[in-house]
Every structure is written in structure tokens, then in C-alpha cells.
């Protein structure tokens, strides 16, 4: 791979010509070997119609996309990602605003509290949620002691319980980009809005929200991708009543040994996550143009 | 700052090279990589089998912590380049691995402890290292009376506190087959139990992954489940209120087996590893708390913490033919997914 030789001239065009693509070669090759090649193999495996990989065809794709159960699994996986984004958004914005208004000392404490979950394994955090959400767990014991409920609520093995747990688990991924963008925001714009008579809510929706949208989009992208692929949390907290794509992939590849079908489910998960990310990206571009 | 010149570098490199060719003291005569189930099995084999193997044959064993299905998937994916030398498997995955040609044949004459193992437990491709017994586990403080059999799981007050798990594991599959038999089904016909499961799932306390069951029991999320005696003994050892019940139609037994991976690098060491695992000394230690593994060596005197009193009891328990079950299992799993989910 030879580098381009500058042919004179000036400006951006000349600068582009001076770029030596050999600098990008190590990363490019790494991607090619460790992502593109396995992806191609996955695509190839999905083009077998039987688990023994002897019959070529679209049988695995047809089976997956013509069965209402598997379409519902895709829908449920997408829905879980959206719920996690909505829940983390509702909790992250107030916290980010508090952070912004706090003194540097309080900010240091808040940063530690926000980052602390990231220092603990997701497995540990997931099992901690079992202790919290179980019939004899912290929430149920508190509610029953206070006389709010007479019998324990079923929180484990429900979508609500899973969203609650994922909200806490994914919260740092939403908060960190949001805090970064909020710290870069010009306070004069907020002050000007308030001075011109806008209410706090109007200031939030007309000034703060549009200015922090890039940070929210980055956070939402991370939360969506992480929640839809959270195999451990989905399996342990959601249980077998709730079937999502990651558990289906594991089951088909490791228990049933139907690799073509698992490949179809894997590619579906990949495109599901990518479609969510692309939608958020499109929202970002739309926000910039308006 | 220390400046390292070329001469110093050459002297250092030379010294390192000389050290490398010196005879190494304290180095094991051989090595081996063995797959092992995560959790109790790993603790047991690291704590008991590995030291015994080091002492008996001066072999260092490295463990690869994997569930049975993951072991088979990993070896299949490796396509002739085995990631480890020795499998540890339950009947279902073992039958699948056997069908895929992933085992080296076993020569029992290379196992000094083979005569101490009951007939039939060492086959052409596997060595039994432990027996598992499956039945019903319940919390005695939560029910007025103990459940008697599989059918009780589908009745009040048990069904409301039941933890259901599907066909992903050996113990789950054989338990559901035994339930099917109670309702008129057979080893290859689980149709009758699906009708009962559909009714039970709305009332059941949890439908979860097999690995999550002990945790859910410990947290009080479920108070009754189907499991093996090993899990019951471990939970009991941790102070959990739990008792094992042999269903009136009989408990289930199956063997956990060791196998040499096809094309393994250390076949001779794998034999020594298997021989150590089935020795009376090791089996005696593995049956004690906290491991609670049912021994298969005839010279071992059973401890009273096990849920069986003699190895003869195993002969009276229900067993299953996995060569018949495996071809049907994928369809059962799919059906469980579709009918037992929300």
C-alpha cells in the first residue's frame, strides 16, 4: 500500500493527498481479521438450511422470519432497548442538572458515585438485583413492613424488574456523555433565557435539551446497544418467561447446536442494534438541521 | 535515570539464555488441560484431584471452566485442534459429542482403578467419575407436608412456589420426561406434560435458567424445584432450609463421565488424570462436604451426608437413553420457548 505523493497545490485537497494510508493499515487489518472475516463466516453459515450444514439455502432465514414467535422476540428485544433508554433518560437528566449546579467538591463525590457501578462486574450487579427484587428481597420486605402491600410483589422474572435493573446497570453509560456535554454548555444562554422571562421548564426544553442532544444521543446509543445485548441480566433477572435474542442465540448455538439458525439470530441482533443506532444518528442530524 | 548500553543488554540476554537451558528443578513431569464444570466441580477438582495427580504422577493440570454444552461447542468449533485434553460431560452432551466423533477410544487396561468401578461405568469412550441423583427439592418450612411425586408439582400449594426450568440441561430434561410418564407419556413422548406445564406456568413462581435455580431458592423466590442431590447438599451446607425427596415413581440417576478429546496432545496424562479421579482416595474426599459427589468406586464407604445409603440404590433408579432423547430435544426446547413464555 503506497502512500499518496503530494502533487502540489494547496488547501484541503493537497492535505488529503498527503495522507499516508499506511498509518491506518494496522487498525484496518485488525478490523478485517477480527470483524469482517467472522462476519463473513457467520453470513456463510446462515445460508445453510439444516443444523448439520449440508443443505445450502434460505431455510434458516425463512424459518426465523415466518414464525410469529421469533418476530416477537425481535420486537421484545427492541422494546427492552427503548425502555432502558427512556428510563435512563428520565433519571439521568435531573442528575446531570444537579451535577452542573453543584460545587466542584460535590461534583467529585457525584462522579465517584456515578462511576462506582462501572468498577463492579455486571455479573455482581445483576445478582445484587436478585437480592433486591426477590420475594424476600429488600423492596418486598420494606413494602410489607410499611404495610403498603400484604403479599410480596412479583418483581423478578418480569419485564418491569428487568428494566429497573438495566436502568441502574446502564446509567453510567447515559450519564457520562451527558455530563461532558452539559459542562461544555454556555451558562450565559441559560441565564439569557431566564432573564427574558422563560420558565425553568421552557428553558429546559428550548435551550438545555437542544444543546445537550448530542450527548444524549451518544448515551442513548450506548444504553440501547448495551441493554439489547445484556445476556446475563436478561437471563438472570428476566428468566425463561422472557425470551430475547441473546438468550436465543446462546440456546441455538450451545444447546441445540443449530448453528445456521443461531447465525440468523446473531445477524438479526446485529442489524437490530444497528438500526437503533442509525435511528438515533438520524435524530441527531435532524436536530442539527432544525 | 539508568542508561542501558549495548554491552549490558548483551550480558543480561546471555544470562537469561543460560538460565533457560539449566535443568529446571520443581518442574512437573507432564501437563494436561482438562475441562471442568464451573462452581463446586471446579473447586473439588482443583482442591482434591489436582494435588492427588501431582502427588501420584507429577502432572500439573490446568482447568478450563466450562459447562458441558460449552465444552462440546468449543471442541466442535476448534475443528481438530482441541482446546483441552479431557471432557467432563453429562449423558446428553456426551451422546452429542460421541455422535460428532469428538472422543478418543478408552483402553480400560490403562486405568489401574478400573476393577474398582462397577461394570458398565467404563465404556468404549468414557469413564464415569460420579453419579448424579435427581428428584424434588423443597423448603420444609414453607409447606405443611412434603411433596410425594412429580404430579404434586402441578398442584396447590406446590405449583404456586414452583421453579420451572426447561430442556437445556440433563437434569431438567430427565425431570420433565419423568413428569410426562406420570401423565401418560414416555421417554420420547412429552406431549402430556406440555398440557400440564401450560396450566402450571401461569401459577409458577419462576421460569428460569437452570443455573439461576439455586439462587432463586436461596432468596425465597421459589420454594420447590427439581434438581440433583449435589445442589441440595450444597445449599443445606450454606444453611438454606431445603430437603430432598425421592419421587414415589423413583428418583433419577445419570452418570457424569470423563472423556479424552479426539486428537488430544496429552493422551497418556489424560489416562493418569482419569485414573486419579476414580481412585478410592479421591472419591472418598469428593463425597464429603462441601462437594457431596456420589462416588462410583466400590472401595469407598458412603458418608451419611449423601442422600443415598448405598450404590445399590442407583440400580433401582430411573435412567434414560440419550440416543433417543437427543434427536427430539431441539424440538422440545423450541416448544418450551414458545409455549412456556409470557
Coordinates of C-alpha atoms in Angstrom, one line a residue:
Chain A
X1 CA 0.0 0.0 0.0
X2 CA 1.9 3.1 -1.2
X3 CA 1.3 6.5 0.3
X4 CA 0.0 9.1 -2.0
X5 CA 2.6 11.6 -3.1
X6 CA 1.7 15.3 -2.9
X7 CA 1.3 16.7 -6.4
X8 CA 1.5 20.3 -5.4
X9 CA -1.4 22.7 -5.0
X10 CA -2.7 23.8 -1.7
X11 CA -5.7 23.7 0.7
X12 CA -7.7 20.7 1.9
X13 CA -7.3 18.7 -1.4
X14 CA -3.5 18.7 -1.0
X15 CA -3.8 17.8 2.6
X16 CA -6.0 14.8 1.7
X17 CA -3.4 13.7 -0.9
X18 CA -0.6 13.8 1.7
X19 CA -2.4 11.3 4.0
X20 CA -0.3 8.2 4.3
X21 CA -2.9 5.3 4.4
X22 CA -0.2 3.0 5.8
X23 CA -0.8 4.6 9.2
X24 CA -4.3 3.2 9.2
X25 CA -3.3 -0.2 7.9
X26 CA -2.8 -1.9 11.4
X27 CA -6.2 -0.9 12.5
X28 CA -7.8 -1.7 9.2
X29 CA -6.2 -5.1 9.1
X30 CA -7.3 -5.8 12.7
X31 CA -10.9 -5.0 11.7
X32 CA -10.6 -7.1 8.6
X33 CA -9.3 -10.1 10.5
X34 CA -11.3 -9.9 13.7
X35 CA -14.6 -8.5 12.5
X36 CA -15.1 -8.7 8.7
X37 CA -13.9 -12.3 8.4
X38 CA -16.0 -13.7 11.3
X39 CA -18.9 -11.7 9.9
X40 CA -18.5 -13.2 6.5
X41 CA -18.3 -16.7 8.1
X42 CA -21.4 -16.0 10.1
X43 CA -23.2 -14.9 6.9
X44 CA -22.0 -18.1 5.2
X45 CA -23.1 -20.4 8.0
X46 CA -26.6 -18.7 8.0
X47 CA -27.0 -19.9 4.3
X48 CA -27.4 -23.5 5.4
X49 CA -30.9 -24.8 5.9
X50 CA -30.1 -27.6 8.3
X51 CA -28.2 -27.9 11.6
X52 CA -25.7 -30.4 10.0
X53 CA -24.7 -27.7 7.5
X54 CA -25.2 -29.9 4.5
X55 CA -28.1 -28.2 2.6
X56 CA -27.5 -24.8 1.2
X57 CA -30.5 -22.4 1.1
X58 CA -32.5 -19.8 2.9
X59 CA -34.3 -22.3 5.1
X60 CA -33.0 -20.9 8.4
X61 CA -33.9 -17.3 7.3
X62 CA -37.3 -18.4 6.2
X63 CA -38.0 -20.3 9.4
X64 CA -36.9 -17.3 11.5
X65 CA -38.8 -14.6 9.7
X66 CA -42.0 -16.5 9.0
X67 CA -42.5 -17.6 12.7
X68 CA -44.5 -15.1 14.8
X69 CA -42.7 -16.3 17.9
X70 CA -39.3 -15.2 16.6
X71 CA -40.6 -11.9 15.2
X72 CA -42.0 -11.2 18.7
X73 CA -38.5 -12.0 20.1
X74 CA -37.1 -9.3 17.9
X75 CA -39.8 -6.9 18.9
X76 CA -39.3 -7.6 22.6
X77 CA -35.5 -7.1 22.3
X78 CA -36.0 -3.7 20.6
X79 CA -38.7 -2.7 23.1
X80 CA -36.3 -3.6 26.0
X81 CA -33.7 -1.3 24.5
X82 CA -36.2 1.6 24.1
X83 CA -37.5 1.1 27.7
X84 CA -33.9 1.2 29.0
X85 CA -33.1 4.4 27.0
X86 CA -36.4 6.1 28.2
X87 CA -35.8 5.1 31.9
X88 CA -32.1 6.2 32.0
X89 CA -33.0 9.5 30.2
X90 CA -35.7 10.3 32.8
X91 CA -33.2 9.7 35.7
X92 CA -30.0 11.0 34.0
X93 CA -31.2 14.5 33.1
X94 CA -32.2 15.6 36.6
X95 CA -28.9 14.2 38.0
X96 CA -26.9 15.9 35.3
X97 CA -28.5 19.2 36.0
X98 CA -27.8 18.8 39.8
X99 CA -24.2 17.9 38.9
X100 CA -23.9 21.0 36.8
X101 CA -25.2 23.2 39.6
X102 CA -23.0 21.6 42.3
X103 CA -19.7 22.8 43.7
X104 CA -16.5 21.1 42.5
X105 CA -16.3 19.1 45.8
X106 CA -19.9 17.8 45.4
X107 CA -19.1 17.1 41.7
X108 CA -16.2 14.9 42.7
X109 CA -18.4 12.9 45.1
X110 CA -21.1 12.6 42.4
X111 CA -18.6 11.4 39.8
X112 CA -17.4 8.7 42.2
X113 CA -21.0 7.6 42.8
X114 CA -21.7 7.6 39.0
X115 CA -18.5 5.7 38.2
X116 CA -18.7 3.2 41.1
X117 CA -21.1 0.8 39.3
X118 CA -18.7 0.6 36.4
X119 CA -16.0 -0.6 38.8
X120 CA -18.1 -3.6 39.7
X121 CA -18.7 -6.6 37.4
X122 CA -22.0 -6.7 35.6
X123 CA -22.5 -10.2 36.9
X124 CA -22.2 -9.0 40.5
X125 CA -24.6 -6.1 39.9
X126 CA -27.1 -8.4 38.3
X127 CA -27.0 -10.9 41.2
X128 CA -27.3 -8.0 43.6
X129 CA -30.6 -7.1 41.8
X130 CA -31.9 -10.6 42.6
X131 CA -31.4 -10.0 46.3
X132 CA -33.2 -6.6 45.9
X133 CA -36.1 -7.7 43.7
X134 CA -36.8 -11.2 45.1
X135 CA -40.0 -12.1 47.1
X136 CA -38.0 -11.9 50.3
X137 CA -35.8 -9.2 49.0
X138 CA -35.2 -5.6 50.2
X139 CA -38.1 -4.0 48.2
X140 CA -40.7 -6.5 49.2
X141 CA -39.6 -6.6 52.8
X142 CA -39.8 -2.8 53.0
X143 CA -43.2 -2.6 51.4
X144 CA -44.6 -5.2 53.7
X145 CA -43.1 -3.7 56.8
X146 CA -44.6 -0.4 55.9
X147 CA -47.9 -2.1 55.4
X148 CA -48.1 -0.9 51.7
X149 CA -48.6 -4.4 50.5
X150 CA -49.9 -7.5 52.2
X151 CA -48.2 -10.1 50.0
X152 CA -44.9 -9.9 48.2
X153 CA -44.9 -8.3 44.7
X154 CA -43.6 -10.3 41.8
X155 CA -40.7 -8.2 40.6
X156 CA -38.2 -10.8 39.5
X157 CA -38.9 -12.6 36.2
X158 CA -40.9 -9.6 34.9
X159 CA -40.1 -7.0 32.3
X160 CA -40.5 -4.3 34.9
X161 CA -37.9 -5.8 37.1
X162 CA -35.5 -6.2 34.2
X163 CA -36.0 -2.6 33.1
X164 CA -35.4 -1.4 36.7
X165 CA -32.2 -3.4 36.9
X166 CA -31.0 -2.4 33.5
X167 CA -31.6 1.2 34.3
X168 CA -29.2 1.1 37.2
X169 CA -26.7 -1.1 35.3
X170 CA -26.7 1.1 32.2
X171 CA -27.0 4.5 33.9
X172 CA -23.3 5.5 33.8
X173 CA -23.3 5.0 30.0
X174 CA -26.1 7.6 29.7
X175 CA -24.7 10.0 32.4
X176 CA -21.1 10.3 31.3
X177 CA -21.7 11.7 27.8
X178 CA -24.5 13.9 29.2
X179 CA -22.2 15.3 31.9
X180 CA -19.5 16.0 29.4
X181 CA -21.8 18.0 27.1
X182 CA -23.5 19.8 29.9
X183 CA -20.2 21.0 31.2
X184 CA -19.4 22.5 27.8
X185 CA -22.7 24.3 27.6
X186 CA -22.6 28.1 27.8
X187 CA -24.3 29.2 31.1
X188 CA -25.0 32.6 29.5
X189 CA -27.5 31.0 27.2
X190 CA -29.5 29.6 30.1
X191 CA -29.2 32.9 32.0
X192 CA -30.4 34.8 29.0
X193 CA -33.4 32.6 28.6
X194 CA -34.4 33.0 32.2
X195 CA -33.7 36.8 32.1
X196 CA -36.0 37.1 29.1
X197 CA -38.9 35.6 31.1
X198 CA -38.8 31.9 30.2
X199 CA -39.9 29.5 32.9
X200 CA -37.5 26.8 34.1
X201 CA -39.3 24.1 32.0
X202 CA -39.4 26.3 28.9
X203 CA -35.6 27.0 29.3
X204 CA -35.0 23.3 29.7
X205 CA -37.0 22.3 26.6
X206 CA -35.9 25.2 24.4
X207 CA -32.3 25.8 25.5
X208 CA -30.8 22.9 27.6
X209 CA -32.3 20.0 25.7
X210 CA -31.3 21.0 22.2
X211 CA -27.8 21.9 23.3
X212 CA -27.3 18.6 25.1
X213 CA -28.9 16.5 22.4
X214 CA -25.6 15.2 21.0
X215 CA -24.6 14.0 24.5
X216 CA -28.0 12.3 24.9
X217 CA -27.7 10.6 21.5
X218 CA -24.2 9.3 22.4
X219 CA -25.6 8.0 25.8
X220 CA -28.8 6.6 24.3
X221 CA -26.7 4.7 21.6
X222 CA -24.6 3.1 24.3
X223 CA -27.6 2.2 26.5
X224 CA -29.6 0.9 23.6
X225 CA -26.8 -1.3 22.4
X226 CA -25.9 -2.5 25.8
X227 CA -29.4 -3.2 27.0
X228 CA -30.4 -5.2 23.9
X229 CA -27.4 -7.4 24.2
X230 CA -27.3 -7.8 28.0
X231 CA -27.3 -11.6 28.0
X232 CA -26.6 -12.0 31.7
X233 CA -29.2 -9.5 33.0
X234 CA -31.8 -10.7 30.6
X235 CA -31.3 -14.4 31.6
X236 CA -30.9 -14.0 35.3
X237 CA -33.4 -11.3 36.0
X238 CA -35.8 -11.8 33.1
X239 CA -35.8 -15.6 33.4
X240 CA -37.1 -18.0 30.8
X241 CA -40.5 -16.4 30.5
X242 CA -39.0 -13.5 28.7
X243 CA -37.1 -14.6 25.6
X244 CA -34.7 -12.1 24.0
X245 CA -32.3 -12.5 21.0
X246 CA -29.0 -13.0 23.0
X247 CA -30.5 -16.0 25.0
X248 CA -32.0 -17.4 21.8
X249 CA -28.5 -17.3 20.1
X250 CA -26.9 -19.0 23.1
X251 CA -29.6 -21.7 23.2
X252 CA -29.4 -22.4 19.5
X253 CA -25.6 -22.5 19.3
X254 CA -24.7 -24.1 22.6
X255 CA -27.6 -26.4 23.5
X256 CA -29.3 -27.3 20.2
X257 CA -26.1 -27.0 18.0
X258 CA -28.2 -25.4 15.2
X259 CA -25.5 -23.0 14.1
X260 CA -27.2 -21.8 10.9
X261 CA -30.3 -20.8 12.9
X262 CA -28.1 -19.2 15.6
X263 CA -26.2 -17.3 12.8
X264 CA -29.5 -15.9 11.5
X265 CA -30.5 -14.8 15.1
X266 CA -27.0 -13.3 15.5
X267 CA -27.2 -11.3 12.3
X268 CA -30.7 -10.2 13.3
X269 CA -29.5 -9.0 16.6
X270 CA -26.6 -7.1 14.9
X271 CA -29.0 -5.4 12.5
X272 CA -31.5 -4.7 15.2
X273 CA -28.9 -2.9 17.3
X274 CA -27.5 -1.1 14.2
X275 CA -31.0 0.0 13.2
X276 CA -31.5 1.6 16.6
X277 CA -28.1 3.3 16.4
X278 CA -28.9 4.6 12.9
X279 CA -32.2 5.9 14.1
X280 CA -30.5 7.8 16.9
X281 CA -27.9 9.1 14.4
X282 CA -30.6 10.3 12.1
X283 CA -32.3 12.0 15.0
X284 CA -29.0 13.8 15.7
X285 CA -28.7 15.0 12.1
X286 CA -32.4 16.1 12.2
X287 CA -31.8 18.0 15.4
X288 CA -28.9 19.8 13.9
X289 CA -30.8 20.9 10.8
X290 CA -33.8 22.2 12.8
Chain B
X1 CA 17.9 7.6 35.0
X2 CA 19.7 4.3 34.3
X3 CA 21.4 4.2 30.9
X4 CA 21.4 0.7 29.4
X5 CA 24.2 0.3 26.9
X6 CA 24.5 -2.5 24.3
X7 CA 27.1 -4.4 26.4
X8 CA 24.9 -4.6 29.5
X9 CA 22.0 -5.7 27.3
X10 CA 24.1 -8.5 25.7
X11 CA 25.2 -9.7 29.2
X12 CA 21.7 -9.7 30.5
X13 CA 20.3 -11.5 27.5
X14 CA 23.2 -14.1 27.8
X15 CA 22.4 -14.7 31.4
X16 CA 18.7 -15.2 30.6
X17 CA 19.6 -17.6 27.8
X18 CA 21.9 -19.6 30.1
X19 CA 19.2 -19.8 32.8
X20 CA 16.8 -21.2 30.3
X21 CA 19.0 -24.1 29.4
X22 CA 19.8 -25.0 33.0
X23 CA 18.0 -28.1 34.3
X24 CA 14.7 -26.9 35.9
X25 CA 14.0 -28.1 39.4
X26 CA 10.5 -28.3 40.7
X27 CA 9.1 -28.7 37.1
X28 CA 6.3 -31.2 36.6
X29 CA 6.9 -34.4 34.6
X30 CA 3.9 -33.6 32.5
X31 CA 1.0 -31.3 31.9
X32 CA -2.7 -31.6 31.0
X33 CA -5.6 -29.3 30.3
X34 CA -9.0 -30.6 31.5
X35 CA -12.4 -29.0 31.1
X36 CA -14.4 -28.8 34.3
X37 CA -17.8 -27.5 35.3
X38 CA -17.7 -24.1 37.0
X39 CA -18.6 -23.9 40.7
X40 CA -18.4 -26.8 43.0
X41 CA -16.9 -29.2 40.4
X42 CA -14.0 -26.7 39.8
X43 CA -13.4 -26.2 43.5
X44 CA -13.4 -30.0 44.0
X45 CA -11.1 -30.9 41.2
X46 CA -8.7 -28.0 41.9
X47 CA -8.7 -28.8 45.7
X48 CA -8.7 -32.7 45.6
X49 CA -7.9 -34.1 42.1
X50 CA -5.1 -31.8 41.1
X51 CA -3.0 -32.3 44.2
X52 CA -3.6 -36.0 44.1
X53 CA -2.5 -36.1 40.4
X54 CA 0.6 -34.1 41.2
X55 CA 1.5 -36.4 44.1
X56 CA 0.8 -39.7 42.2
X57 CA 2.2 -38.8 38.7
X58 CA 3.9 -35.4 39.0
X59 CA 1.5 -34.0 36.4
X60 CA 0.3 -30.4 36.5
X61 CA -3.3 -30.0 35.4
X62 CA -4.8 -26.7 34.1
X63 CA -8.5 -26.4 34.2
X64 CA -10.8 -24.8 31.6
X65 CA -14.0 -23.9 33.4
X66 CA -16.9 -24.7 31.0
X67 CA -20.4 -26.2 31.2
X68 CA -21.0 -29.4 29.3
X69 CA -22.7 -27.8 26.3
X70 CA -20.0 -25.2 26.0
X71 CA -17.3 -27.8 26.1
X72 CA -18.9 -29.7 23.1
X73 CA -19.5 -26.4 21.2
X74 CA -15.8 -25.3 21.8
X75 CA -14.3 -28.6 20.6
X76 CA -16.7 -28.6 17.6
X77 CA -15.7 -25.0 16.7
X78 CA -12.0 -25.8 17.1
X79 CA -12.3 -28.3 14.2
X80 CA -9.5 -30.8 15.0
X81 CA -7.3 -28.5 17.2
X82 CA -8.5 -29.5 20.7
X83 CA -8.6 -26.6 23.2
X84 CA -8.2 -29.2 26.1
X85 CA -7.4 -32.8 26.6
X86 CA -10.2 -34.1 28.7
X87 CA -14.0 -33.6 28.8
X88 CA -16.3 -33.9 31.8
X89 CA -19.9 -34.4 30.5
X90 CA -23.4 -35.5 31.3
X91 CA -25.2 -38.0 29.2
X92 CA -26.9 -35.6 26.8
X93 CA -23.9 -33.6 25.7
X94 CA -21.8 -36.8 25.8
X95 CA -24.1 -38.6 23.3
X96 CA -24.0 -35.5 21.1
X97 CA -20.2 -35.4 21.3
X98 CA -20.0 -39.2 20.6
X99 CA -22.2 -38.8 17.5
X100 CA -19.9 -35.9 16.3
X101 CA -16.8 -38.2 16.8
X102 CA -15.2 -36.0 19.4
X103 CA -13.8 -38.8 21.7
X104 CA -10.7 -40.9 21.6
X105 CA -11.5 -44.6 22.4
X106 CA -10.8 -45.7 26.0
X107 CA -8.5 -48.6 26.8
X108 CA -9.6 -49.7 30.3
X109 CA -6.3 -51.6 30.8
X110 CA -4.5 -48.3 31.2
X111 CA -6.6 -47.5 34.3
X112 CA -5.4 -49.2 37.4
X113 CA -8.6 -48.3 39.3
X114 CA -10.9 -49.8 36.6
X115 CA -11.6 -53.0 38.5
X116 CA -12.9 -50.9 41.5
X117 CA -15.6 -49.4 39.3
X118 CA -19.0 -51.2 38.8
X119 CA -19.5 -52.9 35.5
X120 CA -20.8 -50.7 32.7
X121 CA -19.4 -47.5 34.1
X122 CA -16.3 -47.6 31.9
X123 CA -17.4 -47.7 28.3
X124 CA -15.5 -47.7 25.0
X125 CA -15.3 -43.9 25.0
X126 CA -15.9 -42.7 28.6
X127 CA -15.1 -43.2 32.2
X128 CA -17.8 -42.5 34.9
X129 CA -16.4 -40.3 37.7
X130 CA -19.6 -39.6 39.6
X131 CA -23.2 -40.5 39.8
X132 CA -25.9 -37.8 40.0
X133 CA -29.3 -38.4 41.6
X134 CA -32.2 -36.1 40.6
X135 CA -35.5 -35.6 42.4
X136 CA -37.5 -32.9 44.1
X137 CA -36.1 -30.3 46.5
X138 CA -38.4 -28.3 48.7
X139 CA -38.3 -25.9 51.7
X140 CA -39.8 -27.8 54.7
X141 CA -40.6 -24.6 56.5
X142 CA -42.9 -23.4 53.7
X143 CA -45.1 -26.5 53.3
X144 CA -47.2 -28.4 55.8
X145 CA -46.4 -31.7 54.0
X146 CA -43.6 -32.9 51.8
X147 CA -44.4 -33.5 48.1
X148 CA -44.7 -37.2 47.2
X149 CA -44.2 -37.3 43.5
X150 CA -43.9 -35.4 40.2
X151 CA -47.6 -34.8 39.9
X152 CA -47.6 -32.8 43.2
X153 CA -45.6 -30.1 41.5
X154 CA -48.6 -29.2 39.4
X155 CA -51.0 -29.0 42.4
X156 CA -51.5 -26.3 45.1
X157 CA -49.7 -25.3 47.3
X158 CA -46.6 -26.5 45.5
X159 CA -47.3 -25.1 42.0
X160 CA -47.5 -21.5 43.2
X161 CA -44.0 -21.8 44.7
X162 CA -42.5 -23.9 41.9
X163 CA -39.4 -23.0 39.9
X164 CA -39.6 -24.3 36.4
X165 CA -36.7 -24.9 34.1
X166 CA -36.6 -26.4 30.6
X167 CA -34.8 -28.9 28.5
X168 CA -31.4 -27.0 28.3
X169 CA -29.8 -29.3 30.9
X170 CA -29.6 -33.0 31.6
X171 CA -31.4 -32.8 35.0
X172 CA -34.1 -30.5 33.5
X173 CA -34.8 -32.8 30.6
X174 CA -34.9 -36.1 32.6
X175 CA -37.2 -34.5 35.2
X176 CA -39.7 -33.3 32.6
X177 CA -39.6 -36.8 31.0
X178 CA -40.4 -38.4 34.4
X179 CA -43.3 -35.9 34.8
X180 CA -44.5 -36.8 31.3
X181 CA -44.5 -40.5 32.3
X182 CA -46.7 -39.7 35.3
X183 CA -49.3 -38.1 33.0
X184 CA -49.2 -41.0 30.5
X185 CA -46.2 -40.0 28.3
X186 CA -42.9 -41.8 27.8
X187 CA -39.2 -41.2 27.2
X188 CA -39.9 -40.0 23.7
X189 CA -43.4 -38.6 24.2
X190 CA -43.6 -35.5 26.4
X191 CA -46.9 -34.3 24.9
X192 CA -48.9 -35.0 28.1
X193 CA -46.6 -32.8 30.3
X194 CA -46.8 -29.8 27.9
X195 CA -50.6 -29.6 28.6
X196 CA -49.8 -29.6 32.4
X197 CA -46.9 -27.1 32.0
X198 CA -49.1 -24.7 30.1
X199 CA -51.6 -24.7 33.0
X200 CA -48.8 -24.5 35.6
X201 CA -46.7 -21.7 34.1
X202 CA -49.2 -19.0 34.9
X203 CA -49.2 -20.0 38.6
X204 CA -45.5 -20.9 38.9
X205 CA -43.2 -18.7 41.0
X206 CA -40.4 -18.6 38.4
X207 CA -39.4 -20.0 35.0
X208 CA -35.7 -19.5 34.8
X209 CA -32.4 -20.7 33.5
X210 CA -31.1 -23.9 35.3
X211 CA -28.1 -22.1 36.7
X212 CA -30.3 -19.5 38.4
X213 CA -32.4 -22.0 40.3
X214 CA -30.2 -22.4 43.4
X215 CA -30.0 -18.6 43.8
X216 CA -33.8 -18.2 43.4
X217 CA -34.3 -20.9 46.1
X218 CA -31.9 -19.3 48.4
X219 CA -33.6 -15.9 48.0
X220 CA -37.1 -17.4 48.7
X221 CA -38.3 -16.6 45.2
X222 CA -39.1 -20.3 44.8
X223 CA -39.6 -23.0 47.5
X224 CA -39.8 -26.1 45.3
X225 CA -37.8 -27.3 42.3
X226 CA -36.4 -30.3 40.6
X227 CA -32.6 -30.7 41.0
X228 CA -29.8 -33.1 41.9
X229 CA -28.7 -34.2 45.4
X230 CA -25.4 -32.4 45.0
X231 CA -27.2 -29.0 44.7
X232 CA -29.4 -29.8 47.7
X233 CA -26.4 -30.8 49.9
X234 CA -24.5 -27.6 48.9
X235 CA -27.5 -25.3 49.8
X236 CA -28.0 -27.2 53.0
X237 CA -24.4 -26.7 53.8
X238 CA -24.9 -23.0 53.4
X239 CA -27.8 -23.0 56.0
X240 CA -30.7 -23.0 53.5
X241 CA -33.9 -24.8 54.6
X242 CA -34.0 -27.5 51.9
X243 CA -34.8 -31.2 51.8
X244 CA -34.5 -33.8 49.0
X245 CA -37.5 -36.0 48.1
X246 CA -37.3 -39.1 46.0
X247 CA -40.5 -39.1 43.9
X248 CA -42.7 -42.1 44.5
X249 CA -42.1 -43.3 41.0
X250 CA -38.4 -43.3 41.8
X251 CA -35.5 -40.8 41.7
X252 CA -33.5 -40.4 38.5
X253 CA -29.8 -41.2 38.1
X254 CA -27.3 -40.5 35.5
X255 CA -23.6 -40.6 35.3
X256 CA -21.0 -37.8 34.8
X257 CA -18.3 -39.1 32.6
X258 CA -14.7 -38.2 31.7
X259 CA -13.6 -38.5 28.0
X260 CA -10.3 -37.9 26.1
X261 CA -10.8 -35.3 23.4
X262 CA -10.1 -36.6 19.8
X263 CA -6.6 -35.5 18.8
X264 CA -5.6 -34.6 22.4
X265 CA -2.0 -33.7 22.9
X266 CA -1.6 -35.4 26.3
X267 CA -3.4 -38.8 26.0
X268 CA -1.1 -40.6 28.5
X269 CA -1.6 -37.8 31.1
X270 CA -5.3 -37.8 30.5
X271 CA -5.4 -41.5 31.5
X272 CA -3.5 -40.7 34.7
X273 CA -5.9 -37.9 35.4
X274 CA -9.0 -40.1 34.9
X275 CA -7.4 -42.9 36.9
X276 CA -6.7 -40.4 39.8
X277 CA -10.3 -39.1 39.6
X278 CA -11.8 -42.6 40.1
X279 CA -9.3 -43.7 42.8
X280 CA -10.8 -44.6 46.2
X281 CA -8.7 -41.9 47.9
X282 CA -10.0 -39.1 45.7
X283 CA -13.6 -40.4 45.6
X284 CA -13.7 -40.6 49.4
X285 CA -12.8 -36.9 49.6
X286 CA -15.2 -35.8 46.9
X287 CA -18.2 -37.3 48.6
X288 CA -17.7 -35.1 51.7
X289 CA -19.0 -31.6 52.3
X290 CA -18.8 -29.2 50.5
X291 CA -18.6 -31.3 47.4
X292 CA -21.2 -34.0 48.1
X293 CA -20.4 -36.1 45.0
X294 CA -21.8 -39.6 44.9
X295 CA -18.8 -41.9 44.5
X296 CA -18.5 -44.7 41.9
X297 CA -15.5 -46.6 43.4
X298 CA -16.6 -49.8 45.2
X299 CA -14.0 -49.4 47.9
X300 CA -15.5 -46.1 49.2
X301 CA -17.7 -46.2 52.3
X302 CA -20.5 -43.7 51.8
X303 CA -20.8 -40.8 54.3
X304 CA -24.2 -40.2 55.9
X305 CA -24.5 -36.6 54.4
X306 CA -25.3 -38.1 51.0
X307 CA -28.9 -38.7 50.1
X308 CA -28.3 -42.4 49.2
X309 CA -27.1 -45.1 51.6
X310 CA -25.5 -47.5 49.2
X311 CA -24.5 -47.6 45.5
X312 CA -27.0 -50.5 45.0
X313 CA -29.8 -47.8 45.2
X314 CA -28.7 -46.4 41.9
X315 CA -29.6 -49.6 40.1
X316 CA -33.3 -49.1 41.2
X317 CA -33.5 -45.5 39.9
X318 CA -34.8 -44.3 36.6
X319 CA -32.3 -44.0 33.7
X320 CA -32.7 -42.6 30.2
X321 CA -31.5 -43.4 26.7
X322 CA -30.0 -40.2 25.3
X323 CA -29.5 -41.6 21.9
X324 CA -33.3 -41.5 21.7
X325 CA -33.7 -38.2 23.5
X326 CA -31.1 -36.1 21.7
X327 CA -32.8 -36.1 18.2
X328 CA -36.0 -34.8 19.9
X329 CA -34.5 -32.3 22.2
X330 CA -34.2 -29.3 19.8
X331 CA -37.9 -29.5 19.1
X332 CA -38.8 -29.8 22.8
X333 CA -36.6 -26.7 23.5
X334 CA -38.3 -24.7 20.8
X335 CA -41.7 -25.8 22.0
X336 CA -40.9 -24.9 25.6
X337 CA -39.7 -21.4 24.4
X338 CA -43.0 -20.9 22.5
X339 CA -45.5 -22.3 25.0
X340 CA -44.0 -21.5 28.4
X341 CA -43.0 -17.9 27.8
X342 CA -45.2 -14.9 28.6

